[in-house]
Amino acid sequence: MAFIFKKIYLISKWGDPIFALSIGCLSYFLYERNHPRPSGNSLMVLLKKRVYSQFSHHEEDLSKFIKKDV
């Protein structure tokens, strides 16, 4: 026997995810403000390192296949 559940929203279908994301971002901001990271380990610095390492890895892979005309 199949049960039918009625979807229940706090705000609305689109308002609930937006509300959840805003609460999550606010809580992260408050946590970082109350527990700061050491110098050089901020979120932006860590993200830049991660992106750079990902792209530098891909550049090495692509350099094998791309012929440069000199």
PDB file of C-alpha atoms in Angstrom:
ATOM      1  CA  MET A   1       0.000   0.000   0.000  1.00  0.00           C
ATOM      2  CA  ALA A   2       1.496   3.322  -1.047  1.00  0.00           C
ATOM      3  CA  PHE A   3       1.503   6.207   1.370  1.00  0.00           C
ATOM      4  CA  ILE A   4       0.901   9.675   0.036  1.00  0.00           C
ATOM      5  CA  PHE A   5       2.736  12.437   1.851  1.00  0.00           C
ATOM      6  CA  LYS A   6       1.780  16.051   1.515  1.00  0.00           C
ATOM      7  CA  LYS A   7       4.786  18.321   1.051  1.00  0.00           C
ATOM      8  CA  ILE A   8       5.049  20.799   3.890  1.00  0.00           C
ATOM      9  CA  TYR A   9       6.983  24.039   3.445  1.00  0.00           C
ATOM     10  CA  LEU A  10       8.042  26.504   6.136  1.00  0.00           C
ATOM     11  CA  ILE A  11       8.009  29.510   3.832  1.00  0.00           C
ATOM     12  CA  SER A  12       7.448  28.346   0.260  1.00  0.00           C
ATOM     13  CA  LYS A  13       8.854  25.914  -2.274  1.00  0.00           C
ATOM     14  CA  TRP A  14      11.637  28.330  -3.245  1.00  0.00           C
ATOM     15  CA  GLY A  15      11.836  30.230   0.026  1.00  0.00           C
ATOM     16  CA  ASP A  16      12.928  27.236   2.111  1.00  0.00           C
ATOM     17  CA  PRO A  17      16.206  26.565   0.214  1.00  0.00           C
ATOM     18  CA  ILE A  18      17.045  30.275   0.120  1.00  0.00           C
ATOM     19  CA  PHE A  19      16.351  30.534   3.843  1.00  0.00           C
ATOM     20  CA  ALA A  20      18.535  27.472   4.536  1.00  0.00           C
ATOM     21  CA  LEU A  21      21.449  28.836   2.492  1.00  0.00           C
ATOM     22  CA  SER A  22      21.255  32.237   4.166  1.00  0.00           C
ATOM     23  CA  ILE A  23      21.214  30.654   7.648  1.00  0.00           C
ATOM     24  CA  GLY A  24      24.174  28.435   6.699  1.00  0.00           C
ATOM     25  CA  CYS A  25      26.212  31.363   5.354  1.00  0.00           C
ATOM     26  CA  LEU A  26      25.406  33.476   8.398  1.00  0.00           C
ATOM     27  CA  SER A  27      26.422  30.701  10.788  1.00  0.00           C
ATOM     28  CA  TYR A  28      29.708  30.173   8.903  1.00  0.00           C
ATOM     29  CA  PHE A  29      30.422  33.916   9.013  1.00  0.00           C
ATOM     30  CA  LEU A  30      29.763  34.044  12.762  1.00  0.00           C
ATOM     31  CA  TYR A  31      31.933  30.970  13.393  1.00  0.00           C
ATOM     32  CA  GLU A  32      34.841  32.448  11.418  1.00  0.00           C
ATOM     33  CA  ARG A  33      34.483  35.749  13.250  1.00  0.00           C
ATOM     34  CA  ASN A  34      34.561  34.062  16.669  1.00  0.00           C
ATOM     35  CA  HIS A  35      37.277  31.512  15.777  1.00  0.00           C
ATOM     36  CA  PRO A  36      39.657  33.214  13.334  1.00  0.00           C
ATOM     37  CA  ARG A  37      42.098  31.143  11.312  1.00  0.00           C
ATOM     38  CA  PRO A  38      45.856  31.707  11.534  1.00  0.00           C
ATOM     39  CA  SER A  39      47.433  34.202   9.150  1.00  0.00           C
ATOM     40  CA  GLY A  40      47.715  32.768   5.639  1.00  0.00           C
ATOM     41  CA  ASN A  41      44.994  30.170   6.199  1.00  0.00           C
ATOM     42  CA  SER A  42      41.903  32.221   5.441  1.00  0.00           C
ATOM     43  CA  LEU A  43      39.213  30.624   3.334  1.00  0.00           C
ATOM     44  CA  MET A  44      40.061  32.745   0.294  1.00  0.00           C
ATOM     45  CA  VAL A  45      43.766  31.839   0.493  1.00  0.00           C
ATOM     46  CA  LEU A  46      42.967  28.134   0.831  1.00  0.00           C
ATOM     47  CA  LEU A  47      40.517  28.291  -2.100  1.00  0.00           C
ATOM     48  CA  LYS A  48      43.074  30.092  -4.281  1.00  0.00           C
ATOM     49  CA  LYS A  49      45.680  27.428  -3.478  1.00  0.00           C
ATOM     50  CA  ARG A  50      43.204  24.679  -4.324  1.00  0.00           C
ATOM     51  CA  VAL A  51      42.147  26.251  -7.622  1.00  0.00           C
ATOM     52  CA  TYR A  52      45.761  26.951  -8.598  1.00  0.00           C
ATOM     53  CA  SER A  53      46.796  23.371  -7.845  1.00  0.00           C
ATOM     54  CA  GLN A  54      43.873  22.021  -9.896  1.00  0.00           C
ATOM     55  CA  PHE A  55      44.600  24.246 -12.895  1.00  0.00           C
ATOM     56  CA  SER A  56      48.362  23.753 -12.784  1.00  0.00           C
ATOM     57  CA  HIS A  57      47.782  19.992 -12.785  1.00  0.00           C
ATOM     58  CA  HIS A  58      45.518  20.273 -15.836  1.00  0.00           C
ATOM     59  CA  GLU A  59      47.994  22.513 -17.665  1.00  0.00           C
ATOM     60  CA  GLU A  60      50.659  19.831 -17.298  1.00  0.00           C
ATOM     61  CA  ASP A  61      48.263  17.230 -18.707  1.00  0.00           C
ATOM     62  CA  LEU A  62      47.227  19.476 -21.591  1.00  0.00           C
ATOM     63  CA  SER A  63      50.819  20.417 -22.457  1.00  0.00           C
ATOM     64  CA  LYS A  64      51.423  16.821 -23.547  1.00  0.00           C
ATOM     65  CA  PHE A  65      48.743  17.104 -26.230  1.00  0.00           C
ATOM     66  CA  ILE A  66      49.088  20.726 -27.349  1.00  0.00           C
ATOM     67  CA  LYS A  67      51.814  21.379 -29.897  1.00  0.00           C
ATOM     68  CA  LYS A  68      53.280  24.856 -29.736  1.00  0.00           C
ATOM     69  CA  ASP A  69      54.479  26.361 -33.009  1.00  0.00           C
ATOM     70  CA  VAL A  70      57.739  28.162 -32.422  1.00  0.00           C
TER      71      VAL A  70
END
